[in-house]
Coordinates of C-alpha atoms in Angstrom, one line a residue:
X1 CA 61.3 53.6 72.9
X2 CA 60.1 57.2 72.8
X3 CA 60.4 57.6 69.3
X4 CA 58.5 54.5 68.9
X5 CA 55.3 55.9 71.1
X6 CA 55.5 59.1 69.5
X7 CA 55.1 57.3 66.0
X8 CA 51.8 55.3 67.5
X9 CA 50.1 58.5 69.0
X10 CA 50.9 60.2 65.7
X11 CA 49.2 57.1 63.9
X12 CA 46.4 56.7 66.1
X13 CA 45.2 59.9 65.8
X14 CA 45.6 60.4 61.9
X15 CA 43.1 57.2 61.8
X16 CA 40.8 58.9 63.5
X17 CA 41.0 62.0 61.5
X18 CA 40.4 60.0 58.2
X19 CA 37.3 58.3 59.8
X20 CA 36.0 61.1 61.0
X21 CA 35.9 63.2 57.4
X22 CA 34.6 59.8 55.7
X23 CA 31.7 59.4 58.3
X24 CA 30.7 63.0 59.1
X25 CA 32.5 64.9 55.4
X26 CA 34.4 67.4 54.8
X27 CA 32.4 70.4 56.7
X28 CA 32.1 68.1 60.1
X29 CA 34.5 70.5 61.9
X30 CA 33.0 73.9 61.3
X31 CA 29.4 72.1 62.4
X32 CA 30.9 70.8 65.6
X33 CA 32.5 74.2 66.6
X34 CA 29.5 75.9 65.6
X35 CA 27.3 73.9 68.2
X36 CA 29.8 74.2 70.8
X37 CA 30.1 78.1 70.4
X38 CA 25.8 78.1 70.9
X39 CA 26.0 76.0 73.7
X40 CA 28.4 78.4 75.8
X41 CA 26.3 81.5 74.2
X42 CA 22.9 79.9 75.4
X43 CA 24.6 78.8 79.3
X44 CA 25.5 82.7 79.6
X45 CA 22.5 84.0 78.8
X46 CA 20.6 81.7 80.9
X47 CA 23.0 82.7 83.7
X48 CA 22.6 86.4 83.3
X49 CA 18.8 86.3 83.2
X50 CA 18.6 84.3 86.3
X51 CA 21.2 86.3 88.4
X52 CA 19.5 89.7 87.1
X53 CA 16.0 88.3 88.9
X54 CA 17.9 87.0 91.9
X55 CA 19.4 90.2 92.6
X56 CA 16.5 92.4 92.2
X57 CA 14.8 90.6 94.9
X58 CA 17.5 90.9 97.0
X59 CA 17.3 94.2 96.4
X60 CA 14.0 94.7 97.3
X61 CA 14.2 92.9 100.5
X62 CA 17.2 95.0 102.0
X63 CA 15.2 98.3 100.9
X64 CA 12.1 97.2 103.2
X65 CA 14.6 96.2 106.2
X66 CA 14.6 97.8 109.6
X67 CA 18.3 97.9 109.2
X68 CA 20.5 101.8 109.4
X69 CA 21.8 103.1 106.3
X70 CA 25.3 102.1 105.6
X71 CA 26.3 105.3 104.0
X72 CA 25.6 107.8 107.7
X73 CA 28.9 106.1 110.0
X74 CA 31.2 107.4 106.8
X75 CA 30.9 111.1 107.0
X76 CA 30.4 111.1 110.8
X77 CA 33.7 109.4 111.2
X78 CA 35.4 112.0 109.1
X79 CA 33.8 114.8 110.9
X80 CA 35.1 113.6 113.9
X81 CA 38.4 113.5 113.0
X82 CA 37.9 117.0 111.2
X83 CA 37.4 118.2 115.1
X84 CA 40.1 120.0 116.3
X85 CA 41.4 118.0 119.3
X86 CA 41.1 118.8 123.1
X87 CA 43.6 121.0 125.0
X88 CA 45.9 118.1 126.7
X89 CA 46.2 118.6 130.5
X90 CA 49.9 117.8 132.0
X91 CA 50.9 117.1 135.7
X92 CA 53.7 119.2 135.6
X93 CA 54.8 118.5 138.8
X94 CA 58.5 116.4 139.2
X95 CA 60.4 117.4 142.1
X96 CA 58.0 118.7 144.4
X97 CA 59.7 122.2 144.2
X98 CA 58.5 125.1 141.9
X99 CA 62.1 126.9 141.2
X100 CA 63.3 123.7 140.1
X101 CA 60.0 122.2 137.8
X102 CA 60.3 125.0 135.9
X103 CA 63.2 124.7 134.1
X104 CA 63.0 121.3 134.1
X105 CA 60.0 121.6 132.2
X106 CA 61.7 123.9 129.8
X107 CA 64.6 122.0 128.9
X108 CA 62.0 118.6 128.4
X109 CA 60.1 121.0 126.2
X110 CA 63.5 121.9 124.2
X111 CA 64.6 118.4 123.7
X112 CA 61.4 117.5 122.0
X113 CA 61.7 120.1 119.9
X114 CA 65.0 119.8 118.7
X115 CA 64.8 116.2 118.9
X116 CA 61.4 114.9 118.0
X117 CA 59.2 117.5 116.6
X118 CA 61.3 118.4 113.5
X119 CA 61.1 115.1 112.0
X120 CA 57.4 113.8 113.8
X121 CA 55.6 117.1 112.1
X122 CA 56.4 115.9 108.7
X123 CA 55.1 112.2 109.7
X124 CA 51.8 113.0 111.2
X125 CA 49.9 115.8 113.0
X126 CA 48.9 113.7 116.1
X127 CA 50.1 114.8 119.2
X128 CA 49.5 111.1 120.9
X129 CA 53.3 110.1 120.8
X130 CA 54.6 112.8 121.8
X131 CA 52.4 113.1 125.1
X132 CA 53.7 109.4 125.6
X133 CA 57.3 110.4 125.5
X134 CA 56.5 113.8 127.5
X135 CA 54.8 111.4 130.7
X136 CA 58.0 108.8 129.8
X137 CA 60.4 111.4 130.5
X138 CA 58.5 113.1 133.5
X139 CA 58.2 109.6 134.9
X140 CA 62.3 109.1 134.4
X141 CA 62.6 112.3 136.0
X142 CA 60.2 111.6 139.1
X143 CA 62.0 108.7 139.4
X144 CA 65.3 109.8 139.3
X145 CA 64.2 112.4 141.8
X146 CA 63.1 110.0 144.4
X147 CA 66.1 107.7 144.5
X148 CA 68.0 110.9 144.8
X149 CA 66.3 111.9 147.8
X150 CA 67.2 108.4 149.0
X151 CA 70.8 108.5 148.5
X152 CA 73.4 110.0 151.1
X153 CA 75.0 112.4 148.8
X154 CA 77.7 114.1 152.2
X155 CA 79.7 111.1 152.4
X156 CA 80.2 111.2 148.2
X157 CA 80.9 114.8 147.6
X158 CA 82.8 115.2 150.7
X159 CA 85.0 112.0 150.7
X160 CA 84.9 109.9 147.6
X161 CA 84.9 112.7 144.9
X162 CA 87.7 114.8 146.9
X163 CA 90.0 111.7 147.0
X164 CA 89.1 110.9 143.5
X165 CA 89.8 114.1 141.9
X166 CA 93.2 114.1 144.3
X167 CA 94.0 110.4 143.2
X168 CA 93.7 111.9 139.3
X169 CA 96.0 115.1 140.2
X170 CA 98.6 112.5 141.9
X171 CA 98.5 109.9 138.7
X172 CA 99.3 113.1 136.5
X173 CA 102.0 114.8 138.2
X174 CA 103.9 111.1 138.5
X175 CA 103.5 111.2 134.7
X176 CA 104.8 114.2 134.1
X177 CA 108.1 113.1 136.6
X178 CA 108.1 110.3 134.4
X179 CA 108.1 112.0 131.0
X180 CA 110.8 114.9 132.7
X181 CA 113.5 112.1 133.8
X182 CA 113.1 110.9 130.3
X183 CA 114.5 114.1 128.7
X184 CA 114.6 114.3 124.6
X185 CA 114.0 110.6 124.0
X186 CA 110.4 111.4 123.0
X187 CA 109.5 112.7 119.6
X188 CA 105.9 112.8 120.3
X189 CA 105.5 114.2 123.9
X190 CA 101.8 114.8 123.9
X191 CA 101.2 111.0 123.2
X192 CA 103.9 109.4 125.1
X193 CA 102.1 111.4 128.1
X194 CA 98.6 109.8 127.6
X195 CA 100.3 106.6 127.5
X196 CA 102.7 107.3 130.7
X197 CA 99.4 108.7 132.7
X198 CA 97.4 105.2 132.4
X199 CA 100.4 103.4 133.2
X200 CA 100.9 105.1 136.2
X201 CA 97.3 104.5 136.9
X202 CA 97.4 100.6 136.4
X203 CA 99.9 100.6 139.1
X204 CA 97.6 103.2 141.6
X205 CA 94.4 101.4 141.1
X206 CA 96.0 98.1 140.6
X207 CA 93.6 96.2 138.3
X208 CA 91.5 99.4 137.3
X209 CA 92.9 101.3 133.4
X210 CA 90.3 103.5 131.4
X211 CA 92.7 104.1 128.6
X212 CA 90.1 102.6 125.8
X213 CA 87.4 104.9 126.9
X214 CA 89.4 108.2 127.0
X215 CA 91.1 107.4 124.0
X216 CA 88.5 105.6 121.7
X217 CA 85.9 107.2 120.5
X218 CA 84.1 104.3 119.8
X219 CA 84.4 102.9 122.5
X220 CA 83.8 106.3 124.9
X221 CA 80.2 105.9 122.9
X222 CA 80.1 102.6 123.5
X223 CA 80.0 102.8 127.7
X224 CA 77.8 106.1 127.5
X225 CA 75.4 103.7 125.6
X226 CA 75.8 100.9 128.3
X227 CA 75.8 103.7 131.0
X228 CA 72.3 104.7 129.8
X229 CA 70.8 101.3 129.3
X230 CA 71.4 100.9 132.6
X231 CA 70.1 104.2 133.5
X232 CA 67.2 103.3 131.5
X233 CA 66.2 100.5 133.5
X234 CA 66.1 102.1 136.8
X235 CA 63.9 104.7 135.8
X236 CA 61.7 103.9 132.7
X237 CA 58.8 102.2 133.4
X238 CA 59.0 98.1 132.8
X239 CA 56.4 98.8 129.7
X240 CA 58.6 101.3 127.9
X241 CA 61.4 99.5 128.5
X242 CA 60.6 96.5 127.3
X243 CA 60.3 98.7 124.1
X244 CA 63.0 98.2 122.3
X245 CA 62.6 100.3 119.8
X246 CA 61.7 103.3 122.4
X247 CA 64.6 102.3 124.3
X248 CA 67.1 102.9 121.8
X249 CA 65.7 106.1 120.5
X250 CA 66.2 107.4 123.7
X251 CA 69.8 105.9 124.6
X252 CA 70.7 107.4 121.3
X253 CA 69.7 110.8 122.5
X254 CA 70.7 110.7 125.9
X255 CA 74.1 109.1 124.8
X256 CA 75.3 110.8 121.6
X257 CA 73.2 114.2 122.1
X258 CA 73.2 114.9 125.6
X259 CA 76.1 113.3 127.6
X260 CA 78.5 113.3 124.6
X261 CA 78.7 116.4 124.0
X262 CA 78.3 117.4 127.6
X263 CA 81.6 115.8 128.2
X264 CA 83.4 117.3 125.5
X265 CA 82.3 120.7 126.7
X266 CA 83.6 120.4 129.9
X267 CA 86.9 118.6 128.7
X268 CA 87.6 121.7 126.6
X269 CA 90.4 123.3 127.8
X270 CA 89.4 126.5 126.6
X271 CA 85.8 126.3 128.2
X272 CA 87.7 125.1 131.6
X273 CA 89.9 128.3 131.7
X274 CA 86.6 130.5 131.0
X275 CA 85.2 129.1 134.0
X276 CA 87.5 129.5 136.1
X277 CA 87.7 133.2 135.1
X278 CA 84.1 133.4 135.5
X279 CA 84.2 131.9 139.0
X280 CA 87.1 133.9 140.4
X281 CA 86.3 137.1 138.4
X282 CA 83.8 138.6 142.0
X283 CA 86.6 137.2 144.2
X284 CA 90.1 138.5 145.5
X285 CA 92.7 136.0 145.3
X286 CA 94.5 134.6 148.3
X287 CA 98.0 136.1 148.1
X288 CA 99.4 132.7 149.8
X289 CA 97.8 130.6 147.6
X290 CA 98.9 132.3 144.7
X291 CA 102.3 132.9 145.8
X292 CA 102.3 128.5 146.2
X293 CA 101.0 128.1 142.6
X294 CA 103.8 129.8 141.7
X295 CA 106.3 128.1 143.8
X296 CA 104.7 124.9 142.3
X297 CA 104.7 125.5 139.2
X298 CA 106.6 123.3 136.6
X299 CA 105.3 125.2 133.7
X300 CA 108.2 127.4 132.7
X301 CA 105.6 129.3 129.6
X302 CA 102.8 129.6 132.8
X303 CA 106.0 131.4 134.7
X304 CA 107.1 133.7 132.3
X305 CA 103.3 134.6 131.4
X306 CA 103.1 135.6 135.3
X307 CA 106.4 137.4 135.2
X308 CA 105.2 139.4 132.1
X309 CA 101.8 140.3 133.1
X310 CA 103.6 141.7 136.5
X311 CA 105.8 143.5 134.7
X312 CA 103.0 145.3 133.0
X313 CA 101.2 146.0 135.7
X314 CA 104.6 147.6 137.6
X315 CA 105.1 149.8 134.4
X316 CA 101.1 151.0 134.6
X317 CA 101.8 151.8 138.1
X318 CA 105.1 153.8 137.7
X319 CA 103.5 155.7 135.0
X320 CA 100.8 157.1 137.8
X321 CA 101.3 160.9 139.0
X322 CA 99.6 160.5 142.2
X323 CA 100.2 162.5 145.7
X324 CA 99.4 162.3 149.2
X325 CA 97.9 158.9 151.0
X326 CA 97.5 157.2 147.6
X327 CA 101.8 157.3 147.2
X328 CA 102.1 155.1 149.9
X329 CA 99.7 152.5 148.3
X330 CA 100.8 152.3 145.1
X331 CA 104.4 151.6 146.5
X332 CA 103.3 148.7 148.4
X333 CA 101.6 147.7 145.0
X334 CA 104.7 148.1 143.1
X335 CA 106.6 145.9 146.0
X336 CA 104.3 143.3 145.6
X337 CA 104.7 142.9 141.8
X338 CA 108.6 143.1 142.6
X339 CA 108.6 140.3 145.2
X340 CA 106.0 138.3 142.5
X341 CA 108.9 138.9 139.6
X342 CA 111.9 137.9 142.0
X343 CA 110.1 134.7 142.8
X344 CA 109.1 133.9 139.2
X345 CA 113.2 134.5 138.3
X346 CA 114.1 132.5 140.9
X347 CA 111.8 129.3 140.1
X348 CA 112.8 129.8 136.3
X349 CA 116.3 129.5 136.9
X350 CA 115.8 126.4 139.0
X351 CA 113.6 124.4 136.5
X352 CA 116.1 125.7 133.4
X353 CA 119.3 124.7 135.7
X354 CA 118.2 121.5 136.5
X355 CA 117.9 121.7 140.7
X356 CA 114.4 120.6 140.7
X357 CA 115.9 117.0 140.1
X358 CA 119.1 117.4 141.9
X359 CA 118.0 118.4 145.6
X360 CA 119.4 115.8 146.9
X361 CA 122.6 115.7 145.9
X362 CA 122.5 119.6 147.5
X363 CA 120.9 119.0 150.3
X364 CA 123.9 116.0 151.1
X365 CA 126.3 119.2 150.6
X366 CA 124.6 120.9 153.9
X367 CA 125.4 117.6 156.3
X368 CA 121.6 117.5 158.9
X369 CA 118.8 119.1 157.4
X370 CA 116.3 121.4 159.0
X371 CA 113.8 119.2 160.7
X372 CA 110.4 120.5 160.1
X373 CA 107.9 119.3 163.3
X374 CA 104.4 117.0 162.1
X375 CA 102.3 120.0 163.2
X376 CA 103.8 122.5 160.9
X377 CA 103.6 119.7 158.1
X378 CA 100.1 119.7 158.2
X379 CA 98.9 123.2 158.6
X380 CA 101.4 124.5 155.2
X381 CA 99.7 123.8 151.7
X382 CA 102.9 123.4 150.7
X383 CA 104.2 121.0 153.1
X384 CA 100.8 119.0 153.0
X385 CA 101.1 117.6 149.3
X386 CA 104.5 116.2 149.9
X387 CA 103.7 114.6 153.1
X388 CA 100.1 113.4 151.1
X389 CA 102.2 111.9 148.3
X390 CA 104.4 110.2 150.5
X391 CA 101.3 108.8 152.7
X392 CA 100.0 108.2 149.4
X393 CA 103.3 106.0 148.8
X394 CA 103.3 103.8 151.8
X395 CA 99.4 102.9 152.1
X396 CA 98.8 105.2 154.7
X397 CA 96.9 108.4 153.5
X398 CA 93.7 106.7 155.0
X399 CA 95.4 108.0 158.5
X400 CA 95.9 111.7 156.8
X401 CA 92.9 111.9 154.9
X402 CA 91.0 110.8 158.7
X403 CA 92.9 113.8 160.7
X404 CA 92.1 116.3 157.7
X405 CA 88.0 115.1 157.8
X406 CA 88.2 115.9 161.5
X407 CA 89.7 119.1 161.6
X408 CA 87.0 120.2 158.8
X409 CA 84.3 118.1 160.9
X410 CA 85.0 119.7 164.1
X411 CA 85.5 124.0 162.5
X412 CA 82.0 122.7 161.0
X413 CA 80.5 121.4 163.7
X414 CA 81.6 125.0 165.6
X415 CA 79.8 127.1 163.0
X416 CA 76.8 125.0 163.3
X417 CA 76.6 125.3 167.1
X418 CA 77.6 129.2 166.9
X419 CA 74.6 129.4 164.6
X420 CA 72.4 127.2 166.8
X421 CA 72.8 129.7 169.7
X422 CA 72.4 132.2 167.8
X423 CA 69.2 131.5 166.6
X424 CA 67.9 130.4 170.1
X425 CA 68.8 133.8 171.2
X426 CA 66.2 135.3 168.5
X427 CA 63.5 133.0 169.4
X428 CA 63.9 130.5 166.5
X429 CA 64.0 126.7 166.9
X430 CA 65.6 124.5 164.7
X431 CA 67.7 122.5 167.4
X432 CA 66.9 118.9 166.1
X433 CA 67.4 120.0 162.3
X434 CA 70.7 121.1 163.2
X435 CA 71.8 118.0 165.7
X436 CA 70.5 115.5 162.8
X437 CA 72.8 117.0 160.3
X438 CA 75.9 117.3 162.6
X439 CA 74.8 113.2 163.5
X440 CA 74.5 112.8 160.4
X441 CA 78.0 114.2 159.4
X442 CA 79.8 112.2 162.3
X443 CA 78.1 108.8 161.0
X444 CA 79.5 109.5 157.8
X445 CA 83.2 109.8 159.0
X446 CA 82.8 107.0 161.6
X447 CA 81.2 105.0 158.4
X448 CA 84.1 106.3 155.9
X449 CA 86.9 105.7 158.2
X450 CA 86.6 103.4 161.7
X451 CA 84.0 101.0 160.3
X452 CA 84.0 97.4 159.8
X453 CA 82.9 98.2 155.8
X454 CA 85.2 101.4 155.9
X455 CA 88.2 100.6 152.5
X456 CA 90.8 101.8 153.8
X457 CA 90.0 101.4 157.4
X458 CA 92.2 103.2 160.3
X459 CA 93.9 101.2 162.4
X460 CA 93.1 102.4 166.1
X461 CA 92.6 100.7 169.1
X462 CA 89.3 98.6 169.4
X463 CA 87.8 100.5 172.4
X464 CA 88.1 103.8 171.4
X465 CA 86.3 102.7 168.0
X466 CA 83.4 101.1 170.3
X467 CA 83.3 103.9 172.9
X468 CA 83.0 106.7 170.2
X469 CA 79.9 104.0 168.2
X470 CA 78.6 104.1 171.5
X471 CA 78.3 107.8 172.0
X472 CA 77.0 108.3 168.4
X473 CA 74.3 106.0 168.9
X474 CA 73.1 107.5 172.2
X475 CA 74.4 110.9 173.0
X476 CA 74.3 114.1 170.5
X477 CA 77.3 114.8 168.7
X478 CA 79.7 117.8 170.1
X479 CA 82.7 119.1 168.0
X480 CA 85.5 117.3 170.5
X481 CA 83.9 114.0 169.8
X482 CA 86.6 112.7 167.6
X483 CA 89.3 114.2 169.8
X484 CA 90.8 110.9 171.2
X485 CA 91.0 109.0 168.2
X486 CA 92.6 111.9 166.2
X487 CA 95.3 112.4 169.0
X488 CA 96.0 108.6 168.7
X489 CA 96.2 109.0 164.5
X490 CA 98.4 112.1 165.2
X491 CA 100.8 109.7 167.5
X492 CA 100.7 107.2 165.0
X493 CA 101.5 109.3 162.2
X494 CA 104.5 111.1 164.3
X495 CA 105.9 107.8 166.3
X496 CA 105.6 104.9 163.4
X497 CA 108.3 104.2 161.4
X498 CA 106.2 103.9 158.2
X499 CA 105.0 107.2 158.1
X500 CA 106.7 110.7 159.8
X501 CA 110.1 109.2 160.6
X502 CA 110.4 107.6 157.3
X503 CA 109.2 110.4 155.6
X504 CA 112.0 112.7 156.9
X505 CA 114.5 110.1 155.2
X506 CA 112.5 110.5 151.5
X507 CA 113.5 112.5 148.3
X508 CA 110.0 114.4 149.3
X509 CA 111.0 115.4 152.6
X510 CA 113.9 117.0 150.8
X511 CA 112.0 118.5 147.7
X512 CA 109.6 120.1 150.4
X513 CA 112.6 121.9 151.9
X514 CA 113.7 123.2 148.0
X515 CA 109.7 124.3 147.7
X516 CA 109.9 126.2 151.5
X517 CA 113.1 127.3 150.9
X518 CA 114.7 125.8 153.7
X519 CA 117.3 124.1 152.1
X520 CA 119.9 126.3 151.7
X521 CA 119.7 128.6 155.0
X522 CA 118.5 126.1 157.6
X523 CA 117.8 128.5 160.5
X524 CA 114.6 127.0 160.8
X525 CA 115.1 123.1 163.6
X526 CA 112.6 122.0 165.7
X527 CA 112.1 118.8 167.6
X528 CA 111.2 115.7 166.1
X529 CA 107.9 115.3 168.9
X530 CA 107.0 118.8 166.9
X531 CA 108.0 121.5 169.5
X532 CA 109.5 124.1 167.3

C-alpha cells in the first residue's frame, strides 16, 4: 500500500510538471522565481521606510519630554559604591564585666580571622557578613552568659564532678585488677585494657557504656556535632538557626576546630604531666601525701623512677662540704631520701613477689587482725579509699560521701563566720552576702543528699530530715546544723551490718592493713565502737 501511494504522488506531480512547461514554456520557472524574489525585495523596503519615519517621531517626542535623563542614575550609583564605607560601631559589651569582655573579644576577633577572613577576602570586600556573624556570636555569647548566671554551679562542681571524676578513677583501677589477675594471657595489653575499663563500667553505671565515642573517631565527631546542634539552639537566635546553611558552618567550627582539638589537647598525656608541673612547680609538696602515692603505687617503672631520682639527690648532698648549723640540715635531708628509698625497696619487692594479691592468705597466718576503729578510717587517706571502694561495693557511699560533704560544709562554714567577725570588727558589712552563701551551701547538701529528688538518698529518720528543712527555711544556718543527722550516718555506718562490720570481714579491710603496714606487727587494737 505505501509503495502504491508513493507511485501516485510521484505521478501526480510529473503531470503537472508537463502541463505546466506546455502552458507557460520552457522559461516559466526562472519568471515565477523572479516575481517572487521582487515581491519580498519591494515588502522590505516598504518596511524599512515606514519604521525609519516611525522612529524618528518617536524620537522627537521623548527629546521634548519633561522626563530625567536616563544616563545621570548610572554614574551616581557607581560613585556611591566607590565611597569608602562608614566606620561600623559594635556593642562590645557580653558579660557585663570588663576583665572578662576583653578577651572574649579577642579570641571572637581570632576565630574570624583564622576561620572566615582568609577565604571571605578573596570572595568579596564587603564587610556585611562578617558583622552578621560578629552580632551572631556576641548574641551566643550573651546568651550563654545569662543562663550561666541562672544555673547553680556549687552543687555541680562540688558534688557531681567530684563523684564523677572518683567514679572514673574507681572504674580504672578495677580494670587494672582485672588485667593483673589475668597475668601473661594478653598479647596486646594496651587494648585488652580499653576493653576491660568499659566493661567494668557497663557493670558501675548499669545501662550507661561510652566505648564508641572514646574509641571511634567518627563517631567522637559525630556527638560533638550533635552536642553543638543542640548548643546551637539554645543560644542562636531562631532566625540564624533556622539557617541551615549558617548552622552548619558553625557546628563545623565549633565541632571539628574548637572542641576537637580542645579535647585532644587535654587528653595528651604529655600536656597532662606539663600541667601538673606547672601547677605544683610554686608549691611544696605534702610529705604525707607523697609518702601515700608511693605506698599506692602499682607502677613498678613510676617506683624505680622515684628511687633513682632520690638517689641522685642523696649523692648531690653527700658531695656538699658544708659546716656549722647547715650540717645538721642536710643530714635530716639525706634521712629523708633514705626513708623515701627504703619505702620504694620495700613496695618493689612486694608488687615483684606477688604479696599484693596474696594478703589474705598472710594475714590468715596472724589468727585476729588489728581492728582499726571507724574514726581513724575516715581521717587516713589511706584508709579512706578502701573503706570508699567498699561503700562503693555495697550501695552505700551515698552515706560516706554525706559525712565527708559535712565535715567540708561545717570547716567552711567556720572560715566564713571567722571572716564575718572579722570584718564587723573593721567596720565592714557584708552579713547577708555571707549568710546567703552559707544558706545557699546548706540547701545544696540538704538538696543533694536528704531530699525527696536527692539519687542516692540517705536513709535517716523522717523527723530529723523535717526538723533540719524546717530550720533552713526559717533560721540562718550555723556550722553544727548538720550535727544530728551526721552522728546518726556515723552510727549507721559503725552499727549496720552492710557497711563497718562487713567491711572488717572484706579482702579490703585486709589490703588496707598491707598499705598501713599493720599486718605483720599488729600492735595497733582498738575497739570496735572506735575507742582506740
Amino acid at each position: 500500500s505505501f509503495l502504491q501511494t508513493s507511485l501516485s504522488i510521484w505521478g501526480w506531480g510529473s503531470l503537472g510538471l508537463v502541463l505546466f512547461l506546455v502552458t507557460f514554456g520552457p522559461f516559466a520557472i526562472f519568471y515565477f522565481a523572479f516575481y517572487i524574489l521582487c515581491f519580498l525585495g519591494g515588502g522590505l523596503v516598504v518596511t524599512f521606510l515606514f519604521g525609519k519615519s516611525n522612529s524618528e517621531k518617536y524620537l522627537e517626542q521623548c527629546e521634548h519630554s519633561f522626563l530625567p535623563c536616563t544616563s545621570v542614575g548610572i554614574p551616581k550609583c557607581i560613585e556611591e559604591m566607590k565611597h569608602e564605607a562608614r566606620p561600623i560601631k559594635i556593642d562590645r559589651r557580653l558579660t557585663g564585666a570588663n576583665i572578662i569582655d576583653e578577651p572574649l573579644q579577642q579570641v571572637i576577633q581570632f576565630s574570624l580571622r583564622d576561620y572566615v577572613q582568609y577565604w571571605y577576602y578573596t570572595l568579596s570586600d564587603d564587610e556585611s557578613f562578617l558583622l552578621e556573624i560578629r552580632q551572631a556570636l556576641q548574641y551566643a555569647l550573651v546568651q550563654f552568659s545569662a543562663r550561666s548566671k541562672e544555673t547553680d554551679w556549687q552543687p555541680y562542681f562540688t558534688t557531681r564532678l567530684v563523684d564523677d571524676f572518683g567514679t572514673h578513677l574507681r572504674v580504672f583501677r578495677k580494670a587494672q585488677q582485672r588485667i593483673a589477675e589475668k597475668g601473661d594471657q594478653m598479647k596486646d595489653q594496651a587494648e585488652e585494657l580499653v576493653d576491660t575499663f568499659f566493661e567494668v563500667e557497663v557493670e558501675m553505671e548499669k545501662e550507661v557504656c561510652r566505648d564508641l565515642v572514646c574509641t571511634s573517631p567518627k563517631d567522637e565527631e559525630g556527638f560533638l556535632r550533635d552536642l553543638c546542634e543542640v548548643l546551637l539552639y539554645i543560644l542562636l537566635p531562631p532566625g540564624d538557626f533556622q539557617n541551615k546553611i549558617m548552622r552548619y558552618f558553625v557546628r563545623e567550627i565549633l565541632s571539628r576546630g574548637i572542641l576537637l582539638p580542645l579535647i585532644n589537647q587535654l587528653s595528651d598525656p604529655d600536656y597532662i604531666n606539663q600541667y601538673v608541673i606547672w601547677m605544683i612547680r610554686d608549691s611544696n609538696c605534702n610529705y604525707e601525701a607523697f609518702m601515700n602515692i608511693i605506698k599506692l603505687s602499682d607502677n613498678i617503672g613510676e617506683l624505680e623512677a622515684v628511687k633513682d631520682k632520690a638517689s641522685e639527690e642523696l649523692q648531690y648532698l653527700r658531695s656538699l662540704d658544708t659546716a656549722g648549723d647547715d650540717i645538721n640540715t642536710i643530714k635530716n635531708q639525706i634521712n629523708s631520701l633514705l626513708y623515701v628509698i627504703k619505702v620504694c625497696d620495700s613496695r618493689i619487692q612486694r608488687l615483684q613477689s606477688g604479696k599484693e594479691i596474696d594478703t589474705v592468705k598472710l594475714a590468715a597466718n596472724f589468727g585476729k587482725l588489728c581492728t582499726v576503729p571507724l574514726d581513724h578510717i575516715l581521717v587516713d587517706n589511706v584508709a579512706l579509699q578502701f573503706f570508699m571502694d567498699y561503700m562503693q561495693q555495697t550501695g552505700g557511699q551515698a552515706h560516706l560521701f554525706f559525712w565527708m560533704t559535712v565535715e567540708g560544709y561545717r570547716v567552711t562554714a567556720q572560715q566564713q563566720l571567722e571572716v564575718l567577725q572579722s570584718q564587723q570588727k573593721d567596720g565592714k558589712h557584708q552579713t547577708n552576702q555571707t549568710k546567703g552563701l552559707l544558706r545557699a551551701a546548706a540547701f545544696g547538701v540538704y538538696e543533694q543528699y536528704l531530699s525527696e529528688k536527692a539519687s542516692p538518698r540517705v536513709n535517716i529518720d523522717d523527723n530529723l530530715v523535717a526538723k533540719l528543712a524546717e530550720t533552713l527555711n526559717h533560721e540562718d544556718p550555723t556550722p553544727e546544723i548538720f550535727d544530728d543527722i551526721q552522728r546518726k550516718v556515723y552510727e549507721l555506718m559503725l552499727r549496720d551490718e552492710r557497711f563497718y562490720p562487713s567491711f572488717k570481714q572484706n579482702v579490703l579491710y585486709v589490703r588496707m592493713l598491707a598499705e598501713l603496714d599493720m599486718l605483720k606487727d599488729p600492735s595497733f587494737r582498738g575497739s570496735d565502737d572506735g575507742e582506740g
